[in-house]
Amino acid sequence: MSVWLSSLFLLLFTLAPTLLLRIYTTRLAEGNVRRRRAILSALGAPESDQTRHTLVGFFHPYCNAGGGGERVLWTAVALLQRTDPHIVSVVYSGDGAAGKEEIISKVKSRFNISLDPTKLHFVFLQSRYLVEDASWRHLTLLGQSLGSMYLVWEALMQLMPDLYIDTMGYAFTFPVVRVLSAGRVPVGAYVHYPTISTDMLARVRARRGNYANAQRISGSAVLSFAKLLYYRIFMYTYACTLRCASFLMVNSTWTKFHINSLLAHRDAPLDALSSILHMFVLLYQHILMLPTNYDRPGSAKIVYPPCETQELVDFPLEGREKVILSVAQFRPEKDHAAQLHTLAELFKTHPEHRKDIRLVMVGGCRNAEDEARVEGLRALAKELGASLSPLDIDRRLLLNQRQLQRKL
Ligand SMILES: *[C@@H]1O[C@H](CO)[C@@H](O)[C@H](O)[C@H]1NC(C)=O
Ligand SMILES: *[C@@H]1O[C@H](CO)[C@@H](O)[C@H](O)[C@H]1NC(C)=O
């Protein structure tokens, strides 16, 4: 009896879904051959040459937003266009209303980046509203993540790329891409900011109120516990999805630290639960003879975001004073005194600079302690005065580029 039951169980929960999924992904792949051919022909690639093409997919639902994240995206697309004529970039976007021409001309006017329309294809998505904050009034993180999984399914139904790169931080799309492509499409991402970090978890745990942790919740033990559990499960799942990527790029040391600590994140009770799920995944991979040995992300690599320097290069240098500008709040950890000592050292070894170099410190004071710190710096400057020429500490200057230029 129990043999029958367990066979039935095996059939219902492993073999049947596995085979159904297999049928689905095979049909998707077959349809994709046709769609891919049609798209490449429409872009002007001769049929005989099409197998040499690589489609690099960028998942960027808000590609027309014109922000810093979009500069990263378009710089990457332009780089691929410059370096390999057989790469076609595919951008998955919800900006169908704008259309290809308008997006390309906005990229030119906003970022001064020229794109070749024959090496760029847009797949427009209808369900972008699913990843908007406003669509999920409660459990926003979870809602947006599930929404992104649906959105990427809509994307891949229209075209499966040869390489998938998420540039907006939708890590929950990684496992969907892996499954729907039957493990054949490598997944990577450029991460600006982690969706959830260990800091957020600590804040709920300590029951501290802030913008994301409303007073009502930080004040109640039961709600706090529920929220903590929710964050904990969410963070665990987020870490698992990150590990589905083959490579991860990050925009800064800060993000690298957070992503690496998520990649190393363990949670004993949840690990036990997920190992059951993992068994099913392995079974699925082995029954279908799918690749199981794809690259693991290891650790995130920093790729600093591109920065427009043309305007600064054009800035004339003639007729200017030699000013060393130091911009930082007057906090203890900034150690402004070190700068004064360094300058004094410079003047000792190179007295010829004493008459033309000036150090200007610009920054805000948060409280009386910061004000006192500035007074201390003034005193230190006077103390080192024997070796220092005129020194300014202007703590009230606003950090506005135009004002700074005028002041200097
Ligand atoms: C736009 O980029 C080109 C080089 O690609 C440069 O020569 C030109 O000065 C840039 N224009 C502006 C307004 O920055
Ligand atoms: C990385 O991205 C985040 C989110 O957009 C941004 O706040 C941060 O300044 C970026 N870091 C760098 C070094 O550009």
CSV table of C-alpha atoms and ligand atoms in Angstrom, one decimal:
chain,number,residue,atom,x,y,z
A,1,MET,CA,0.0,0.0,0.0
A,2,SER,CA,2.7,2.5,1.1
A,3,VAL,CA,4.7,1.6,-2.1
A,4,TRP,CA,1.7,2.6,-4.2
A,5,LEU,CA,1.1,5.8,-2.2
A,6,SER,CA,4.7,6.9,-2.5
A,7,SER,CA,4.8,6.1,-6.2
A,8,LEU,CA,1.6,8.2,-6.6
A,9,PHE,CA,3.2,11.0,-4.6
A,10,LEU,CA,6.4,10.8,-6.7
A,11,LEU,CA,4.3,10.9,-9.9
A,12,LEU,CA,2.1,13.8,-8.8
A,13,PHE,CA,4.7,16.1,-7.3
A,14,THR,CA,7.9,15.4,-9.3
A,15,LEU,CA,7.5,13.6,-12.6
A,16,ALA,CA,4.3,15.2,-13.8
A,17,PRO,CA,5.2,18.8,-13.2
A,18,THR,CA,8.7,18.1,-14.5
A,19,LEU,CA,7.4,16.7,-17.8
A,20,LEU,CA,4.8,19.4,-18.2
A,21,LEU,CA,7.5,22.0,-17.7
A,22,ARG,CA,9.7,20.2,-20.2
A,23,ILE,CA,7.0,20.3,-22.8
A,24,TYR,CA,6.4,24.0,-22.1
A,25,THR,CA,10.0,25.0,-22.3
A,26,THR,CA,10.6,23.0,-25.5
A,27,ARG,CA,7.6,24.6,-27.2
A,28,LEU,CA,8.9,28.0,-26.1
A,29,ALA,CA,12.3,27.3,-27.5
A,30,GLU,CA,10.8,26.2,-30.8
A,31,GLY,CA,8.7,29.3,-31.1
A,32,ASN,CA,11.8,31.4,-30.2
A,33,VAL,CA,13.7,30.2,-33.2
A,34,ARG,CA,11.0,31.7,-35.4
A,35,ARG,CA,10.7,34.9,-33.4
A,36,ARG,CA,14.4,35.4,-33.3
A,37,ARG,CA,14.7,34.9,-37.1
A,38,ALA,CA,11.9,37.4,-37.8
A,39,ILE,CA,13.5,40.0,-35.5
A,40,LEU,CA,17.0,39.7,-36.9
A,41,SER,CA,15.6,39.9,-40.5
A,42,ALA,CA,13.6,43.0,-39.6
A,43,LEU,CA,16.9,44.6,-38.2
A,44,GLY,CA,18.5,43.8,-41.6
A,45,ALA,CA,20.7,40.8,-40.7
A,46,PRO,CA,21.0,38.5,-43.7
A,47,GLU,CA,19.6,35.0,-43.0
A,48,SER,CA,22.9,33.3,-43.7
A,49,ASP,CA,24.6,35.4,-41.0
A,50,GLN,CA,22.0,35.0,-38.3
A,51,THR,CA,23.5,32.1,-36.4
A,52,ARG,CA,26.6,34.2,-35.7
A,53,HIS,CA,24.5,36.8,-33.9
A,54,THR,CA,24.2,36.9,-30.1
A,55,LEU,CA,21.2,38.5,-28.5
A,56,VAL,CA,22.1,40.2,-25.2
A,57,GLY,CA,18.9,40.9,-23.2
A,58,PHE,CA,18.7,43.9,-20.8
A,59,PHE,CA,15.8,43.7,-18.4
A,60,HIS,CA,15.1,47.4,-17.8
A,61,PRO,CA,11.3,48.2,-17.6
A,62,TYR,CA,11.9,51.9,-17.0
A,63,CYS,CA,14.5,52.4,-19.8
A,64,ASN,CA,13.1,55.8,-20.7
A,65,ALA,CA,13.4,57.4,-17.3
A,66,GLY,CA,16.6,59.3,-18.0
A,67,GLY,CA,18.3,58.7,-14.6
A,68,GLY,CA,21.7,57.4,-13.5
A,69,GLY,CA,20.6,53.8,-13.9
A,70,GLU,CA,19.6,54.5,-17.5
A,71,ARG,CA,23.0,56.0,-18.2
A,72,VAL,CA,24.6,52.7,-17.1
A,73,LEU,CA,22.2,50.8,-19.4
A,74,TRP,CA,22.8,52.9,-22.5
A,75,THR,CA,26.6,53.1,-22.0
A,76,ALA,CA,26.6,49.3,-21.9
A,77,VAL,CA,24.5,49.0,-25.1
A,78,ALA,CA,26.7,51.5,-26.9
A,79,LEU,CA,29.8,49.7,-25.8
A,80,LEU,CA,28.5,46.4,-27.2
A,81,GLN,CA,27.6,48.2,-30.5
A,82,ARG,CA,31.1,49.5,-30.8
A,83,THR,CA,32.9,46.3,-30.0
A,84,ASP,CA,31.1,43.5,-31.8
A,85,PRO,CA,28.9,43.9,-34.9
A,86,HIS,CA,27.3,40.5,-34.2
A,87,ILE,CA,25.8,41.5,-30.9
A,88,VAL,CA,22.2,42.8,-30.9
A,89,SER,CA,21.0,44.3,-27.7
A,90,VAL,CA,17.4,43.6,-26.6
A,91,VAL,CA,15.9,45.9,-24.1
A,92,TYR,CA,12.8,44.7,-22.3
A,93,SER,CA,10.9,47.8,-21.4
A,94,GLY,CA,7.4,49.1,-20.4
A,95,ASP,CA,7.8,52.2,-22.5
A,96,GLY,CA,5.9,51.0,-25.5
A,97,ALA,CA,4.0,54.3,-25.6
A,98,ALA,CA,7.2,56.2,-26.4
A,99,GLY,CA,8.4,53.7,-29.0
A,100,LYS,CA,11.9,52.9,-30.3
A,101,GLU,CA,12.7,56.1,-32.2
A,102,GLU,CA,11.6,58.4,-29.4
A,103,ILE,CA,13.7,56.4,-26.8
A,104,ILE,CA,16.8,56.5,-29.0
A,105,SER,CA,16.5,60.3,-29.6
A,106,LYS,CA,16.0,60.9,-25.9
A,107,VAL,CA,19.1,58.9,-25.1
A,108,LYS,CA,21.0,61.2,-27.5
A,109,SER,CA,19.6,64.4,-26.1
A,110,ARG,CA,19.8,63.4,-22.4
A,111,PHE,CA,23.1,61.4,-22.3
A,112,ASN,CA,24.8,62.4,-25.6
A,113,ILE,CA,24.9,58.7,-26.5
A,114,SER,CA,24.3,57.7,-30.1
A,115,LEU,CA,22.7,54.3,-30.6
A,116,ASP,CA,22.7,52.3,-33.8
A,117,PRO,CA,19.0,51.3,-34.4
A,118,THR,CA,20.0,48.2,-36.4
A,119,LYS,CA,21.8,46.7,-33.4
A,120,LEU,CA,19.0,47.4,-30.9
A,121,HIS,CA,15.6,45.8,-30.5
A,122,PHE,CA,12.9,46.6,-28.0
A,123,VAL,CA,10.5,44.1,-26.5
A,124,PHE,CA,7.7,46.1,-25.0
A,125,LEU,CA,5.8,44.9,-21.9
A,126,GLN,CA,2.2,45.5,-21.0
A,127,SER,CA,2.4,44.5,-17.3
A,128,ARG,CA,4.9,47.0,-16.0
A,129,TYR,CA,2.3,48.2,-13.5
A,130,LEU,CA,2.9,45.0,-11.6
A,131,VAL,CA,6.3,46.2,-10.4
A,132,GLU,CA,5.1,49.7,-9.4
A,133,ASP,CA,4.9,50.7,-5.7
A,134,ALA,CA,1.3,51.9,-6.1
A,135,SER,CA,0.1,48.5,-7.2
A,136,TRP,CA,1.0,46.9,-3.9
A,137,ARG,CA,-0.3,48.8,-0.9
A,138,HIS,CA,0.7,46.0,1.5
A,139,LEU,CA,3.6,43.6,1.4
A,140,THR,CA,5.2,45.9,-1.3
A,141,LEU,CA,8.5,44.0,-1.5
A,142,LEU,CA,6.8,40.7,-2.0
A,143,GLY,CA,4.2,42.0,-4.4
A,144,GLN,CA,6.8,43.7,-6.6
A,145,SER,CA,9.0,40.7,-6.6
A,146,LEU,CA,6.1,38.4,-7.7
A,147,GLY,CA,5.1,41.1,-10.2
A,148,SER,CA,8.6,41.0,-11.7
A,149,MET,CA,8.5,37.3,-12.1
A,150,TYR,CA,5.3,37.6,-14.1
A,151,LEU,CA,6.8,40.5,-16.1
A,152,VAL,CA,9.9,38.6,-17.1
A,153,TRP,CA,7.7,35.7,-18.2
A,154,GLU,CA,5.8,38.1,-20.5
A,155,ALA,CA,9.2,39.3,-21.7
A,156,LEU,CA,10.6,35.8,-22.5
A,157,MET,CA,7.4,34.7,-24.3
A,158,GLN,CA,8.2,37.4,-26.8
A,159,LEU,CA,11.9,36.7,-27.2
A,160,MET,CA,14.4,34.6,-25.3
A,161,PRO,CA,17.9,36.2,-25.4
A,162,ASP,CA,21.2,34.4,-25.5
A,163,LEU,CA,22.4,36.2,-22.4
A,164,TYR,CA,20.1,37.9,-19.8
A,165,ILE,CA,21.3,40.9,-17.8
A,166,ASP,CA,19.0,42.6,-15.2
A,167,THR,CA,20.0,46.2,-14.8
A,168,MET,CA,17.2,47.4,-12.4
A,169,GLY,CA,17.6,45.0,-9.4
A,170,TYR,CA,14.8,42.5,-10.2
A,171,ALA,CA,16.6,39.4,-8.7
A,172,PHE,CA,13.4,37.4,-8.6
A,173,THR,CA,13.5,37.2,-12.3
A,174,PHE,CA,16.7,35.1,-12.3
A,175,PRO,CA,15.2,31.7,-11.4
A,176,VAL,CA,12.4,32.3,-13.9
A,177,VAL,CA,14.9,32.9,-16.7
A,178,ARG,CA,16.8,29.8,-15.7
A,179,VAL,CA,13.7,27.6,-15.7
A,180,LEU,CA,12.1,28.9,-18.8
A,181,SER,CA,15.3,28.7,-20.8
A,182,ALA,CA,15.9,25.2,-19.4
A,183,GLY,CA,19.2,26.4,-17.9
A,184,ARG,CA,20.6,27.5,-21.3
A,185,VAL,CA,20.6,31.2,-20.8
A,186,PRO,CA,23.3,32.6,-18.5
A,187,VAL,CA,22.0,35.2,-16.1
A,188,GLY,CA,23.8,38.3,-14.8
A,189,ALA,CA,23.0,41.6,-13.2
A,190,TYR,CA,24.2,45.1,-12.5
A,191,VAL,CA,23.1,46.0,-9.0
A,192,HIS,CA,22.8,49.6,-7.9
A,193,TYR,CA,21.2,49.0,-4.5
A,194,PRO,CA,20.2,45.8,-2.7
A,195,THR,CA,16.4,45.2,-2.5
A,196,ILE,CA,16.7,44.4,1.1
A,197,SER,CA,19.7,44.4,3.4
A,198,THR,CA,20.7,43.0,6.7
A,199,ASP,CA,20.4,46.6,8.1
A,200,MET,CA,16.6,46.6,7.5
A,201,LEU,CA,16.2,43.3,9.3
A,202,ALA,CA,18.2,44.7,12.3
A,203,ARG,CA,16.0,47.7,12.4
A,204,VAL,CA,12.8,45.7,12.7
A,205,ARG,CA,14.4,43.4,15.2
A,206,ALA,CA,15.3,46.4,17.4
A,207,ARG,CA,11.7,47.7,16.9
A,208,ARG,CA,12.9,51.1,15.8
A,209,GLY,CA,10.5,53.3,13.9
A,210,ASN,CA,11.5,54.9,10.6
A,211,TYR,CA,9.9,55.6,7.2
A,212,ALA,CA,9.8,51.9,6.2
A,213,ASN,CA,8.9,50.8,9.7
A,214,ALA,CA,5.7,52.6,10.7
A,215,GLN,CA,5.1,53.6,14.3
A,216,ARG,CA,2.1,51.3,14.5
A,217,ILE,CA,4.3,48.3,13.8
A,218,SER,CA,7.4,49.3,15.8
A,219,GLY,CA,5.0,49.7,18.7
A,220,SER,CA,3.4,46.3,18.7
A,221,ALA,CA,5.2,43.1,19.6
A,222,VAL,CA,3.0,40.8,17.5
A,223,LEU,CA,3.1,42.9,14.4
A,224,SER,CA,6.9,43.4,14.9
A,225,PHE,CA,7.3,39.6,15.1
A,226,ALA,CA,5.2,39.1,12.0
A,227,LYS,CA,7.2,41.7,10.1
A,228,LEU,CA,10.5,40.3,11.2
A,229,LEU,CA,9.5,36.8,10.0
A,230,TYR,CA,8.3,38.3,6.7
A,231,TYR,CA,11.6,40.2,6.2
A,232,ARG,CA,13.6,37.2,7.3
A,233,ILE,CA,11.9,34.9,4.7
A,234,PHE,CA,12.1,37.6,2.1
A,235,MET,CA,15.8,38.2,2.6
A,236,TYR,CA,16.5,34.5,2.6
A,237,THR,CA,14.7,34.1,-0.7
A,238,TYR,CA,16.4,37.2,-2.2
A,239,ALA,CA,19.8,35.7,-1.3
A,240,CYS,CA,18.8,32.4,-3.0
A,241,THR,CA,17.7,34.2,-6.2
A,242,LEU,CA,21.0,36.2,-6.3
A,243,ARG,CA,22.8,32.9,-6.2
A,244,CYS,CA,21.0,31.9,-9.4
A,245,ALA,CA,23.1,34.5,-11.3
A,246,SER,CA,26.4,33.6,-13.1
A,247,PHE,CA,27.9,37.0,-12.5
A,248,LEU,CA,27.0,40.1,-10.4
A,249,MET,CA,28.3,43.6,-11.0
A,250,VAL,CA,27.8,46.4,-8.4
A,251,ASN,CA,28.1,50.1,-8.6
A,252,SER,CA,30.0,50.8,-5.4
A,253,THR,CA,32.0,49.4,-2.5
A,254,TRP,CA,28.9,49.8,-0.3
A,255,THR,CA,26.6,47.7,-2.5
A,256,LYS,CA,29.4,45.2,-3.0
A,257,PHE,CA,29.6,44.7,0.8
A,258,HIS,CA,25.9,44.2,1.1
A,259,ILE,CA,25.5,41.9,-1.9
A,260,ASN,CA,28.5,39.7,-0.8
A,261,SER,CA,27.0,39.4,2.7
A,262,LEU,CA,23.7,38.3,1.2
A,263,LEU,CA,25.5,35.7,-1.0
A,264,ALA,CA,27.0,34.3,2.2
A,265,HIS,CA,23.8,34.6,4.1
A,266,ARG,CA,22.6,31.5,6.0
A,267,ASP,CA,19.6,30.9,8.1
A,268,ALA,CA,19.5,27.4,9.7
A,269,PRO,CA,15.7,26.7,9.9
A,270,LEU,CA,15.1,28.2,6.4
A,271,ASP,CA,18.1,26.2,5.0
A,272,ALA,CA,16.4,23.0,6.2
A,273,LEU,CA,13.2,23.9,4.4
A,274,SER,CA,14.9,25.0,1.2
A,275,SER,CA,17.0,21.9,1.0
A,276,ILE,CA,13.7,20.0,0.4
A,277,LEU,CA,12.9,22.3,-2.4
A,278,HIS,CA,16.4,22.1,-3.7
A,279,MET,CA,16.1,18.3,-3.9
A,280,PHE,CA,13.1,18.7,-6.3
A,281,VAL,CA,15.1,21.2,-8.4
A,282,LEU,CA,18.0,18.7,-8.6
A,283,LEU,CA,15.6,15.9,-9.6
A,284,TYR,CA,14.1,18.1,-12.3
A,285,GLN,CA,17.6,18.9,-13.6
A,286,HIS,CA,18.7,15.3,-13.6
A,287,ILE,CA,15.6,13.8,-15.1
A,288,LEU,CA,15.7,16.3,-17.9
A,289,MET,CA,19.5,16.2,-18.2
A,290,LEU,CA,19.8,20.0,-17.9
A,291,PRO,CA,23.1,21.7,-17.2
A,292,THR,CA,23.7,21.9,-13.4
A,293,ASN,CA,27.3,23.2,-13.5
A,294,TYR,CA,26.8,26.8,-14.5
A,295,ASP,CA,29.0,29.5,-13.1
A,296,ARG,CA,28.2,30.7,-9.6
A,297,PRO,CA,28.4,34.4,-8.9
A,298,GLY,CA,31.2,33.9,-6.3
A,299,SER,CA,31.4,37.5,-5.3
A,300,ALA,CA,30.2,40.8,-6.8
A,301,LYS,CA,32.6,42.8,-8.9
A,302,ILE,CA,32.6,46.6,-8.8
A,303,VAL,CA,32.0,48.3,-12.1
A,304,TYR,CA,31.8,52.0,-11.3
A,305,PRO,CA,29.0,53.7,-13.1
A,306,PRO,CA,29.9,56.0,-16.1
A,307,CYS,CA,30.1,59.7,-15.4
A,308,GLU,CA,29.7,62.5,-17.8
A,309,THR,CA,33.0,64.5,-17.6
A,310,GLN,CA,32.8,66.5,-20.9
A,311,GLU,CA,31.4,69.6,-19.1
A,312,LEU,CA,34.2,69.5,-16.5
A,313,VAL,CA,36.9,69.0,-19.2
A,314,ASP,CA,35.6,72.1,-20.9
A,315,PHE,CA,35.9,74.1,-17.7
A,316,PRO,CA,38.6,76.7,-18.3
A,317,LEU,CA,41.6,76.6,-16.0
A,318,GLU,CA,43.2,80.0,-16.8
A,319,GLY,CA,43.0,82.8,-14.3
A,320,ARG,CA,42.1,80.5,-11.4
A,321,GLU,CA,43.5,80.3,-8.0
A,322,LYS,CA,45.1,77.1,-6.7
A,323,VAL,CA,42.4,76.0,-4.2
A,324,ILE,CA,42.2,72.6,-2.7
A,325,LEU,CA,38.5,72.1,-2.0
A,326,SER,CA,37.5,69.6,0.7
A,327,VAL,CA,33.8,68.8,0.8
A,328,ALA,CA,32.5,66.8,3.8
A,329,GLN,CA,30.3,67.3,6.9
A,330,PHE,CA,32.2,68.2,10.0
A,331,ARG,CA,31.8,64.8,11.5
A,332,PRO,CA,34.5,63.2,13.7
A,333,GLU,CA,35.0,60.2,11.3
A,334,LYS,CA,36.0,62.6,8.5
A,335,ASP,CA,39.2,63.5,10.4
A,336,HIS,CA,39.6,67.0,9.0
A,337,ALA,CA,42.6,67.6,11.2
A,338,ALA,CA,44.6,65.1,9.1
A,339,GLN,CA,44.1,67.4,6.1
A,340,LEU,CA,45.5,70.4,8.0
A,341,HIS,CA,48.5,68.3,9.1
A,342,THR,CA,49.0,67.1,5.5
A,343,LEU,CA,49.0,70.6,4.2
A,344,ALA,CA,51.4,71.7,6.8
A,345,GLU,CA,53.7,68.9,5.8
A,346,LEU,CA,53.4,69.9,2.1
A,347,PHE,CA,54.4,73.5,3.0
A,348,LYS,CA,57.3,72.2,5.0
A,349,THR,CA,58.7,70.2,2.1
A,350,HIS,CA,57.7,72.6,-0.6
A,351,PRO,CA,57.7,76.1,0.8
A,352,GLU,CA,57.3,77.6,-2.7
A,353,HIS,CA,53.6,76.6,-2.6
A,354,ARG,CA,52.9,78.5,0.6
A,355,LYS,CA,52.0,81.7,-1.2
A,356,ASP,CA,49.6,80.3,-3.9
A,357,ILE,CA,47.9,77.2,-2.5
A,358,ARG,CA,44.8,77.6,-0.4
A,359,LEU,CA,42.7,74.9,1.4
A,360,VAL,CA,39.0,75.5,1.6
A,361,MET,CA,36.8,73.2,3.7
A,362,VAL,CA,33.2,73.1,2.9
A,363,GLY,CA,30.5,71.2,4.8
A,364,GLY,CA,27.5,71.3,7.1
A,365,CYS,CA,27.3,71.2,10.8
A,366,ARG,CA,24.6,69.0,12.3
A,367,ASN,CA,24.8,70.2,15.9
A,368,ALA,CA,26.8,72.0,18.6
A,369,GLU,CA,29.5,69.3,18.6
A,370,ASP,CA,30.1,69.8,14.9
A,371,GLU,CA,30.3,73.6,15.5
A,372,ALA,CA,32.8,73.0,18.2
A,373,ARG,CA,34.8,70.8,15.9
A,374,VAL,CA,35.0,73.6,13.4
A,375,GLU,CA,36.3,76.0,16.2
A,376,GLY,CA,38.9,73.3,17.0
A,377,LEU,CA,40.0,73.2,13.4
A,378,ARG,CA,40.3,77.0,13.3
A,379,ALA,CA,42.5,76.8,16.4
A,380,LEU,CA,44.6,74.0,14.9
A,381,ALA,CA,45.1,76.0,11.8
A,382,LYS,CA,46.3,78.9,13.8
A,383,GLU,CA,48.6,76.6,15.8
A,384,LEU,CA,50.1,75.3,12.6
A,385,GLY,CA,49.9,78.9,11.4
A,386,ALA,CA,53.7,79.3,11.3
A,387,SER,CA,53.6,77.0,8.3
A,388,LEU,CA,50.2,77.7,6.9
A,389,SER,CA,49.1,80.6,4.7
A,390,PRO,CA,45.5,82.0,4.7
A,391,LEU,CA,43.0,79.3,5.3
A,392,ASP,CA,39.3,79.3,5.0
A,393,ILE,CA,36.8,77.2,6.7
A,394,ASP,CA,33.5,78.1,5.2
A,395,ARG,CA,31.0,75.8,6.7
A,396,ARG,CA,27.8,77.5,5.6
A,397,LEU,CA,28.4,77.2,1.9
A,398,LEU,CA,25.6,75.3,0.2
A,399,LEU,CA,26.7,72.2,-1.8
A,400,ASN,CA,25.5,73.6,-5.0
A,401,GLN,CA,27.8,73.4,-8.0
A,402,ARG,CA,26.9,76.9,-9.4
A,403,GLN,CA,27.4,78.6,-6.0
A,404,LEU,CA,30.7,76.8,-5.6
A,405,GLN,CA,31.9,77.9,-9.0
A,406,ARG,CA,31.0,81.5,-8.2
A,407,LYS,CA,32.6,81.4,-4.8
A,408,LEU,CA,35.9,80.0,-6.3
B,1,LIG,C1,28.9,64.6,-27.1
B,1,LIG,O1,29.9,63.5,-27.3
B,1,LIG,C2,30.9,63.9,-28.2
B,1,LIG,C3,31.8,62.7,-28.3
B,1,LIG,O2,31.1,61.5,-28.4
B,1,LIG,C4,31.7,65.1,-27.8
B,1,LIG,O3,32.6,65.4,-28.8
B,1,LIG,C5,30.7,66.2,-27.6
B,1,LIG,O4,31.4,67.4,-27.1
B,1,LIG,C6,29.6,65.8,-26.6
B,1,LIG,N1,28.6,66.9,-26.5
B,1,LIG,C7,28.3,67.5,-25.4
B,1,LIG,C8,27.3,68.5,-25.4
B,1,LIG,O5,28.7,67.1,-24.3
B,2,LIG,C1,24.8,53.2,-6.6
B,2,LIG,O1,23.5,53.3,-6.8
B,2,LIG,C2,22.7,53.9,-5.8
B,2,LIG,C3,21.2,53.7,-6.1
B,2,LIG,O2,20.9,54.3,-7.3
B,2,LIG,C4,23.1,55.3,-5.6
B,2,LIG,O3,22.4,55.9,-4.5
B,2,LIG,C5,24.6,55.4,-5.3
B,2,LIG,O4,25.0,56.7,-5.3
B,2,LIG,C6,25.4,54.7,-6.5
B,2,LIG,N1,26.8,54.6,-6.2
B,2,LIG,C7,27.7,55.2,-7.0
B,2,LIG,C8,29.1,55.0,-6.6
B,2,LIG,O5,27.4,55.7,-8.1
